[in-house]
Short mmCIF file of C-alpha atoms and ligand atoms in Angstrom, two decimals:
data_model
loop_
_atom_site.label_atom_id
_atom_site.label_comp_id
_atom_site.label_asym_id
_atom_site.label_seq_id
_atom_site.Cartn_x
_atom_site.Cartn_y
_atom_site.Cartn_z
CA MET A 1 -8.65 24.95 13.35
CA ASN A 2 -7.20 25.65 16.74
CA PRO A 3 -6.02 29.38 16.58
CA VAL A 4 -2.65 28.46 17.90
CA LEU A 5 -2.01 26.02 15.11
CA ALA A 6 -3.44 28.44 12.53
CA GLU A 7 -1.14 31.22 13.81
CA LEU A 8 1.87 28.97 13.64
CA HIS A 9 1.04 27.89 10.10
CA ASP A 10 0.51 31.53 9.06
CA LYS A 11 3.81 32.54 10.62
CA ALA A 12 5.59 29.63 8.92
CA ARG A 13 4.15 30.73 5.58
CA ALA A 14 5.24 34.34 6.16
CA VAL A 15 8.87 33.46 7.30
CA LEU A 16 9.74 30.60 4.94
CA ASP A 17 11.29 30.95 1.58
CA PRO A 18 8.27 30.31 -0.65
CA VAL A 19 9.99 27.51 -2.41
CA HIS A 20 10.75 25.78 0.90
CA TYR A 21 7.15 26.44 2.08
CA ASP A 22 5.88 24.74 -1.05
CA PHE A 23 8.19 21.72 -0.49
CA PHE A 24 6.79 21.30 3.07
CA ALA A 25 3.13 21.94 2.11
CA GLY A 26 2.85 20.34 -1.16
CA GLY A 27 1.66 17.02 -2.26
CA VAL A 28 1.78 14.83 -5.47
CA GLY A 29 -0.19 15.51 -8.59
CA ASP A 30 -3.39 17.55 -8.20
CA GLU A 31 -3.02 17.25 -4.45
CA ILE A 32 -6.37 15.45 -4.15
CA VAL A 33 -5.08 13.04 -1.46
CA LEU A 34 -3.35 15.92 0.38
CA ALA A 35 -6.71 17.60 0.72
CA ASP A 36 -8.64 14.40 1.33
CA ASN A 37 -6.41 13.35 4.28
CA GLU A 38 -7.94 16.29 6.24
CA ALA A 39 -11.40 16.17 4.61
CA ALA A 40 -11.85 12.45 5.66
CA PHE A 41 -11.89 13.47 9.39
CA ARG A 42 -14.83 15.80 8.56
CA ARG A 43 -16.78 12.91 7.06
CA HIS A 44 -16.74 11.08 10.46
CA ALA A 45 -18.33 11.85 13.80
CA LEU A 46 -18.05 10.51 17.35
CA LEU A 47 -21.04 9.50 19.49
CA PRO A 48 -19.82 9.97 22.96
CA ARG A 49 -20.88 7.71 25.78
CA VAL A 50 -22.33 9.34 28.91
CA LEU A 51 -22.40 8.65 32.62
CA ARG A 52 -19.23 6.67 32.60
CA GLY A 53 -17.35 8.71 35.15
CA LYS A 54 -13.96 9.93 34.08
CA GLY A 55 -12.83 6.66 32.55
CA ASN A 56 -9.22 6.01 31.89
CA SER A 57 -6.82 8.79 31.23
CA ALA A 58 -4.91 7.64 28.19
CA GLU A 59 -1.35 8.47 27.37
CA PHE A 60 -0.79 11.09 24.69
CA PRO A 61 -1.12 8.80 21.66
CA VAL A 62 0.94 10.92 19.26
CA LEU A 63 4.23 10.44 17.40
CA ILE A 64 6.13 12.89 15.35
CA SER A 65 6.20 11.46 11.87
CA PRO A 66 9.49 11.62 9.92
CA THR A 67 9.87 14.71 7.76
CA ALA A 68 12.97 15.66 5.81
CA PHE A 69 15.30 18.70 6.05
CA HIS A 70 14.32 20.53 9.20
CA LYS A 71 17.10 23.07 8.74
CA LEU A 72 15.01 24.38 5.85
CA ALA A 73 12.46 25.29 8.44
CA HIS A 74 14.76 26.61 11.21
CA PRO A 75 18.47 26.95 11.75
CA ASP A 76 18.37 24.62 14.72
CA GLY A 77 16.72 21.98 12.47
CA GLU A 78 16.13 18.55 14.05
CA LEU A 79 17.83 19.60 17.26
CA ALA A 80 14.93 21.88 18.03
CA THR A 81 12.40 19.21 17.10
CA ALA A 82 14.11 16.70 19.32
CA ARG A 83 14.26 19.01 22.28
CA ALA A 84 10.60 19.79 21.93
CA ALA A 85 9.45 16.32 21.58
CA GLU A 86 9.93 15.53 25.37
CA GLY A 87 8.19 12.24 25.93
CA THR A 88 6.73 12.00 22.42
CA VAL A 89 8.35 9.63 20.15
CA LEU A 90 10.31 11.36 17.40
CA VAL A 91 10.62 9.46 14.20
CA SER A 92 13.64 11.07 12.77
CA SER A 93 13.92 11.09 8.95
CA MET A 94 16.88 9.43 7.28
CA ALA A 95 16.95 12.74 5.34
CA SER A 96 17.63 14.81 8.44
CA THR A 97 19.87 17.81 8.23
CA VAL A 98 21.44 16.91 11.63
CA PRO A 99 23.20 13.50 12.05
CA ILE A 100 21.03 11.04 13.86
CA ALA A 101 23.53 10.75 16.82
CA ASP A 102 23.11 14.42 17.49
CA VAL A 103 19.27 14.15 17.15
CA VAL A 104 19.32 11.42 19.78
CA ALA A 105 21.61 13.41 22.09
CA ALA A 106 19.34 16.37 21.93
CA ALA A 107 16.16 14.35 22.53
CA THR A 108 14.71 13.69 25.97
CA GLY A 109 12.38 10.94 24.84
CA PRO A 110 12.62 8.00 22.44
CA VAL A 111 13.91 8.42 18.83
CA TRP A 112 13.08 6.05 16.06
CA PHE A 113 15.03 6.11 12.77
CA GLN A 114 13.11 6.24 9.44
CA LEU A 115 14.90 4.35 6.74
CA TYR A 116 14.62 4.10 2.95
CA LEU A 117 16.21 0.80 2.05
CA GLN A 118 19.04 1.56 -0.27
CA PRO A 119 20.01 -0.29 -3.54
CA ASP A 120 23.51 -0.94 -2.19
CA PRO A 121 22.95 -3.24 0.85
CA ARG A 122 26.20 -1.95 2.40
CA VAL A 123 24.67 1.53 2.57
CA THR A 124 21.55 0.24 4.32
CA GLU A 125 23.70 -1.77 6.70
CA ALA A 126 25.82 1.12 7.63
CA LEU A 127 22.77 3.36 8.20
CA VAL A 128 21.26 0.77 10.52
CA ARG A 129 24.56 0.57 12.51
CA ARG A 130 24.50 4.36 12.73
CA ALA A 131 20.93 4.29 14.06
CA GLU A 132 21.73 1.59 16.53
CA GLN A 133 24.82 3.28 17.81
CA ALA A 134 23.11 6.56 18.18
CA GLY A 135 20.61 4.89 20.50
CA CYS A 136 17.53 4.81 18.28
CA GLU A 137 14.84 2.49 19.67
CA ALA A 138 13.20 1.30 16.46
CA LEU A 139 13.50 1.42 12.71
CA VAL A 140 10.73 2.59 10.52
CA VAL A 141 11.03 1.47 6.90
CA THR A 142 9.16 3.53 4.50
CA VAL A 143 7.72 1.29 1.79
CA ASP A 144 5.46 3.61 -0.16
CA SER A 145 8.34 5.14 -2.14
CA PRO A 146 9.65 2.76 -4.89
CA VAL A 147 10.03 6.05 -6.92
CA PHE A 148 9.74 9.62 -5.81
CA GLY A 149 6.39 11.26 -5.92
CA ARG A 150 6.11 14.01 -8.51
CA HIS A 151 5.50 17.20 -6.58
CA ARG A 152 4.22 19.74 -9.04
CA ARG A 153 5.10 22.67 -6.83
CA ASP A 154 8.73 21.49 -6.57
CA ILE A 155 8.87 20.97 -10.22
CA ALA A 156 7.60 24.38 -11.02
CA ASN A 157 9.79 25.99 -8.48
CA GLU A 158 12.87 23.97 -9.81
CA PHE A 159 13.53 22.82 -6.26
CA HIS A 160 15.93 19.91 -6.66
CA ASP A 161 18.73 20.51 -4.20
CA LEU A 162 19.38 21.68 -0.70
CA PRO A 163 20.84 25.19 -0.35
CA SER A 164 24.62 25.08 0.11
CA GLY A 165 25.70 24.34 3.68
CA LEU A 166 22.76 21.86 4.26
CA ALA A 167 22.94 18.21 3.56
CA ALA A 168 21.30 14.93 4.46
CA GLU A 169 23.87 14.35 7.19
CA ASN A 170 23.18 10.74 7.81
CA MET A 171 24.33 10.05 4.20
CA ARG A 172 27.98 11.04 4.80
CA ASP A 173 30.84 8.51 4.84
CA LEU A 174 28.83 5.48 3.96
CA ALA A 175 30.28 2.42 2.27
CA GLY A 176 33.48 4.00 1.15
CA VAL A 177 31.98 7.22 -0.23
CA ALA A 178 32.83 10.46 1.69
CA GLY A 179 29.48 11.75 0.61
CA PRO A 180 26.94 12.92 1.34
CA ARG A 181 25.37 10.32 -0.91
CA ASP A 182 22.08 10.91 -2.57
CA ILE A 183 19.18 9.05 -1.03
CA GLU A 184 17.88 6.65 -3.64
CA MET A 185 14.42 5.31 -4.13
CA ALA A 186 14.18 1.74 -5.38
CA ALA A 187 11.74 -1.18 -5.35
CA PHE A 188 12.28 -3.85 -2.65
CA SER A 189 10.54 -7.03 -1.56
CA TRP A 190 9.49 -8.82 1.54
CA GLN A 191 12.77 -10.73 1.48
CA ASP A 192 14.48 -7.42 1.95
CA VAL A 193 12.34 -6.84 5.09
CA ASP A 194 13.38 -10.34 6.37
CA ARG A 195 17.05 -9.47 5.72
CA LEU A 196 16.79 -6.20 7.59
CA ARG A 197 15.04 -7.87 10.52
CA ALA A 198 17.81 -10.51 10.64
CA SER A 199 20.37 -7.82 10.70
CA THR A 200 19.21 -5.95 13.78
CA SER A 201 17.69 -6.43 17.12
CA LEU A 202 15.76 -3.15 16.91
CA PRO A 203 12.02 -3.54 16.23
CA VAL A 204 11.13 -2.86 12.56
CA TRP A 205 8.01 -1.00 11.59
CA LEU A 206 6.73 -0.42 8.11
CA LYS A 207 5.37 2.93 7.11
CA GLY A 208 3.17 3.48 4.08
CA VAL A 209 0.90 0.46 4.09
CA LEU A 210 -2.65 0.95 2.70
CA HIS A 211 -3.76 -2.50 1.52
CA PRO A 212 -5.04 -4.87 4.18
CA ALA A 213 -3.35 -7.85 2.50
CA ASP A 214 0.04 -6.00 2.81
CA ALA A 215 -0.72 -5.39 6.50
CA VAL A 216 -1.30 -9.17 6.99
CA LEU A 217 1.88 -9.87 5.11
CA ALA A 218 3.70 -7.41 7.26
CA VAL A 219 2.48 -9.19 10.48
CA GLY A 220 3.56 -12.53 8.93
CA HIS A 221 7.02 -11.05 8.37
CA GLY A 222 7.43 -10.13 12.00
CA VAL A 223 7.07 -6.30 11.95
CA ALA A 224 6.63 -4.57 15.27
CA GLY A 225 3.96 -2.33 13.89
CA ILE A 226 2.55 -0.43 10.84
CA PHE A 227 2.09 3.09 9.86
CA VAL A 228 -1.14 3.25 7.84
CA SER A 229 -0.08 6.28 5.69
CA ASN A 230 -0.11 7.79 2.22
CA HIS A 231 2.97 9.78 3.04
CA GLY A 232 0.88 12.87 3.65
CA GLY A 233 -0.49 12.87 0.01
CA ARG A 234 3.01 13.01 -1.47
CA GLN A 235 3.37 9.72 -3.29
CA LEU A 236 0.37 8.61 -5.28
CA ASP A 237 -2.57 10.89 -5.90
CA VAL A 238 -5.24 8.19 -6.49
CA VAL A 239 -5.17 6.51 -3.06
CA PRO A 240 -7.76 6.90 -0.28
CA ALA A 241 -7.37 9.34 2.57
CA ALA A 242 -5.25 7.63 5.26
CA LEU A 243 -8.23 7.55 7.65
CA ASP A 244 -10.47 5.88 4.90
CA ALA A 245 -7.82 3.14 4.49
CA LEU A 246 -7.59 2.47 8.26
CA PRO A 247 -10.75 0.32 8.90
CA ALA A 248 -9.82 -2.51 6.45
CA VAL A 249 -6.29 -2.68 7.92
CA VAL A 250 -7.59 -2.59 11.49
CA LYS A 251 -9.84 -5.55 10.59
CA ALA A 252 -7.15 -7.53 8.81
CA VAL A 253 -4.55 -7.02 11.46
CA GLY A 254 -6.98 -7.92 14.34
CA GLY A 255 -4.83 -6.26 17.03
CA ARG A 256 -1.74 -8.35 16.40
CA VAL A 257 0.48 -5.28 16.00
CA PRO A 258 0.00 -1.58 16.73
CA LEU A 259 -1.18 0.72 14.00
CA VAL A 260 -0.13 4.35 13.68
CA LEU A 261 -2.38 6.46 11.43
CA ASP A 262 -0.74 9.49 9.75
CA GLY A 263 -1.99 11.97 7.35
CA GLY A 264 -4.22 15.00 8.00
CA VAL A 265 -4.29 14.85 11.78
CA ARG A 266 -4.78 18.38 12.94
CA SER A 267 -6.76 18.39 16.18
CA GLY A 268 -7.58 16.50 19.34
CA GLY A 269 -10.89 15.43 17.75
CA ASP A 270 -8.92 13.99 14.77
CA ILE A 271 -6.76 11.96 17.20
CA ALA A 272 -9.77 10.75 18.99
CA LEU A 273 -11.51 9.65 15.72
CA ALA A 274 -8.42 7.78 14.54
CA LEU A 275 -8.16 5.93 17.93
CA ALA A 276 -11.82 5.14 17.98
CA MET A 277 -11.47 3.62 14.50
CA GLY A 278 -8.68 1.36 15.68
CA ALA A 279 -5.40 3.27 15.50
CA SER A 280 -3.09 2.73 18.45
CA SER A 281 -1.69 6.26 17.91
CA VAL A 282 -1.33 8.85 15.26
CA GLY A 283 1.61 10.51 13.51
CA ILE A 284 1.82 14.18 12.71
CA GLY A 285 3.99 15.69 9.90
CA ARG A 286 3.28 19.18 8.71
CA PRO A 287 1.99 20.77 11.97
CA VAL A 288 5.40 20.15 13.45
CA LEU A 289 7.16 21.71 10.50
CA TRP A 290 4.97 24.78 10.94
CA GLY A 291 5.77 25.10 14.53
CA LEU A 292 9.44 24.61 13.78
CA ALA A 293 9.55 27.27 11.09
CA ALA A 294 7.48 29.74 13.25
CA ASP A 295 9.33 29.49 16.43
CA GLY A 296 11.90 26.72 16.65
CA GLU A 297 11.73 24.35 19.62
CA ALA A 298 9.09 26.63 21.33
CA GLY A 299 6.91 26.33 18.24
CA VAL A 300 7.03 22.55 18.08
CA HIS A 301 6.47 22.52 21.78
CA ARG A 302 3.25 24.58 21.40
CA VAL A 303 2.00 22.32 18.60
CA LEU A 304 2.30 19.22 20.78
CA GLY A 305 0.83 21.14 23.79
CA VAL A 306 -2.25 22.19 21.87
CA LEU A 307 -2.86 18.67 20.51
CA ARG A 308 -2.31 17.09 24.00
CA ASP A 309 -4.70 19.59 25.64
CA GLU A 310 -7.36 19.22 22.91
CA PHE A 311 -7.20 15.44 23.01
CA GLU A 312 -7.53 15.21 26.80
CA HIS A 313 -10.51 17.49 26.53
CA VAL A 314 -12.26 15.42 23.88
CA LEU A 315 -11.47 12.25 25.80
CA ALA A 316 -13.15 13.76 28.93
CA MET A 317 -16.14 14.51 26.86
CA CYS A 318 -16.20 10.90 25.82
CA GLY A 319 -16.17 9.32 29.23
CA GLY A 320 -12.45 8.39 28.74
CA GLU A 321 -13.32 5.78 26.24
CA LEU A 322 -13.01 5.49 22.54
CA SER A 323 -14.33 2.53 20.51
CA HIS A 324 -15.40 1.63 17.14
CA ASP A 325 -19.12 1.58 17.87
CA MET A 326 -18.83 5.32 18.63
CA VAL A 327 -17.89 6.26 15.05
CA VAL A 328 -20.63 7.29 12.56
CA ALA A 329 -20.66 8.96 9.20
CA ARG A 330 -21.27 12.69 9.22
CA CYS A 331 -24.22 13.01 6.82
C1 LIG B 1 8.04 17.95 3.93
C2 LIG B 1 7.78 16.57 4.14
C3 LIG B 1 8.79 15.65 4.19
C4 LIG B 1 8.68 14.26 4.49
N1 LIG B 1 9.70 13.48 4.55
C5 LIG B 1 9.57 12.18 4.85
C6 LIG B 1 10.69 11.29 4.93
O1 LIG B 1 11.81 11.76 4.92
N2 LIG B 1 10.44 10.02 5.19
C7 LIG B 1 9.15 9.52 5.30
O2 LIG B 1 9.00 8.32 5.62
N3 LIG B 1 8.08 10.27 5.24
C8 LIG B 1 8.24 11.56 4.98
N4 LIG B 1 7.19 12.50 4.98
C9 LIG B 1 5.77 11.92 5.19
C10 LIG B 1 5.45 12.03 6.77
O3 LIG B 1 6.23 11.06 7.44
C11 LIG B 1 4.00 11.73 7.06
O4 LIG B 1 3.64 10.50 6.45
C12 LIG B 1 2.98 12.86 6.53
O5 LIG B 1 3.60 14.14 6.66
C13 LIG B 1 1.78 12.80 7.42
O6 LIG B 1 0.84 13.71 6.94
P1 LIG B 1 0.63 15.21 7.59
O7 LIG B 1 1.76 15.99 7.09
O8 LIG B 1 -0.72 15.56 6.97
O9 LIG B 1 0.54 15.06 9.08
C14 LIG B 1 7.30 13.78 4.71
C15 LIG B 1 6.27 14.71 4.68
C16 LIG B 1 6.43 16.06 4.38
C17 LIG B 1 5.26 16.95 4.53
C1 LIG B 2 14.93 12.18 0.07
C2 LIG B 2 13.99 12.93 0.89
C3 LIG B 2 12.68 12.27 0.96
C4 LIG B 2 11.74 13.19 1.63
C5 LIG B 2 10.32 12.70 1.55
O1 LIG B 2 9.94 11.60 1.81
C6 LIG B 2 9.25 13.59 1.16
O2 LIG B 2 9.66 14.76 0.93
O3 LIG B 2 8.09 13.23 1.28
#
């Protein structure tokens, strides 16, 4: 691992309350998927092309995936993350500890709003209005969480509530409840996606799709794009690594909408592999949390800087091009 990312992770582990460290680091069940998300990158290799000049210099194809409760990591919380994001798209969690309007105000680049559809449609509606009024540029509906994942570390640590003074700020004053309300997980259907799309002019992405048939349905229901994601190994511990689920989704979608791959991306090489396998960009979750916990805005900035620098270096080694024929198994 890049020594800067390793150093930030070590520092985060040292400074965080161990219960909060476990909340950030942990996964569901035996944490098989959590480990496999990273291991999957090690099972693939890139065959670079040579003598192609410098090729194209790509944009930095990285988004900050939504993660909850940044004030558990650092007192500045999501404000620090937003300031550090610069041009990188920040997908701000509905479970942020700073209201979405303040996150957008602190950001210098685009902010998208991650949404868990709520059983009371008035609550969902109010959240969408809040995201629109704040200036968010897209909605990302997380669809892999009909129920909460069972995180053994949190259960063992009896971590159920935020410490006093912290709250999911977007959940205040919604549909007649002064709040903050609890975020509820519930099962929804494609009709609910249609209803959401009809209720807003914002592009609607889905996050947490693994089955290619669902990706095809998502395209049919007019989504703007898809996060191929297993929620960082936090929802179901029998699914494939996110990277292993990607090829079938790429094939099924056939370029009709952009695909973000998230789960286990830790280096410029990982970014390049995901792109070569057909992702349009990648999302990163935990590395951002480690940077934030270690050093607030500056820490997140360093994480993004390292990934950008590594990615550009790998791309230069590959003649500026990444394509599917360049990916082979690492035997
Ligand atoms: C501590 C933590 C909190 C998360 N909170 C959310 C969330 O509120 N909404 C969501 O859609 N995904 C959430 N995720 C999942 C991330 O968006 C993302 O899918 C995952 O972290 C990517 O894997 P990585 O951490 O290996 O990069 C969370 C992940 C972590 C680690
Ligand atoms: C209500 C908070 C949900 C956070 C989440 O999605 C996660 O911890 O993975």
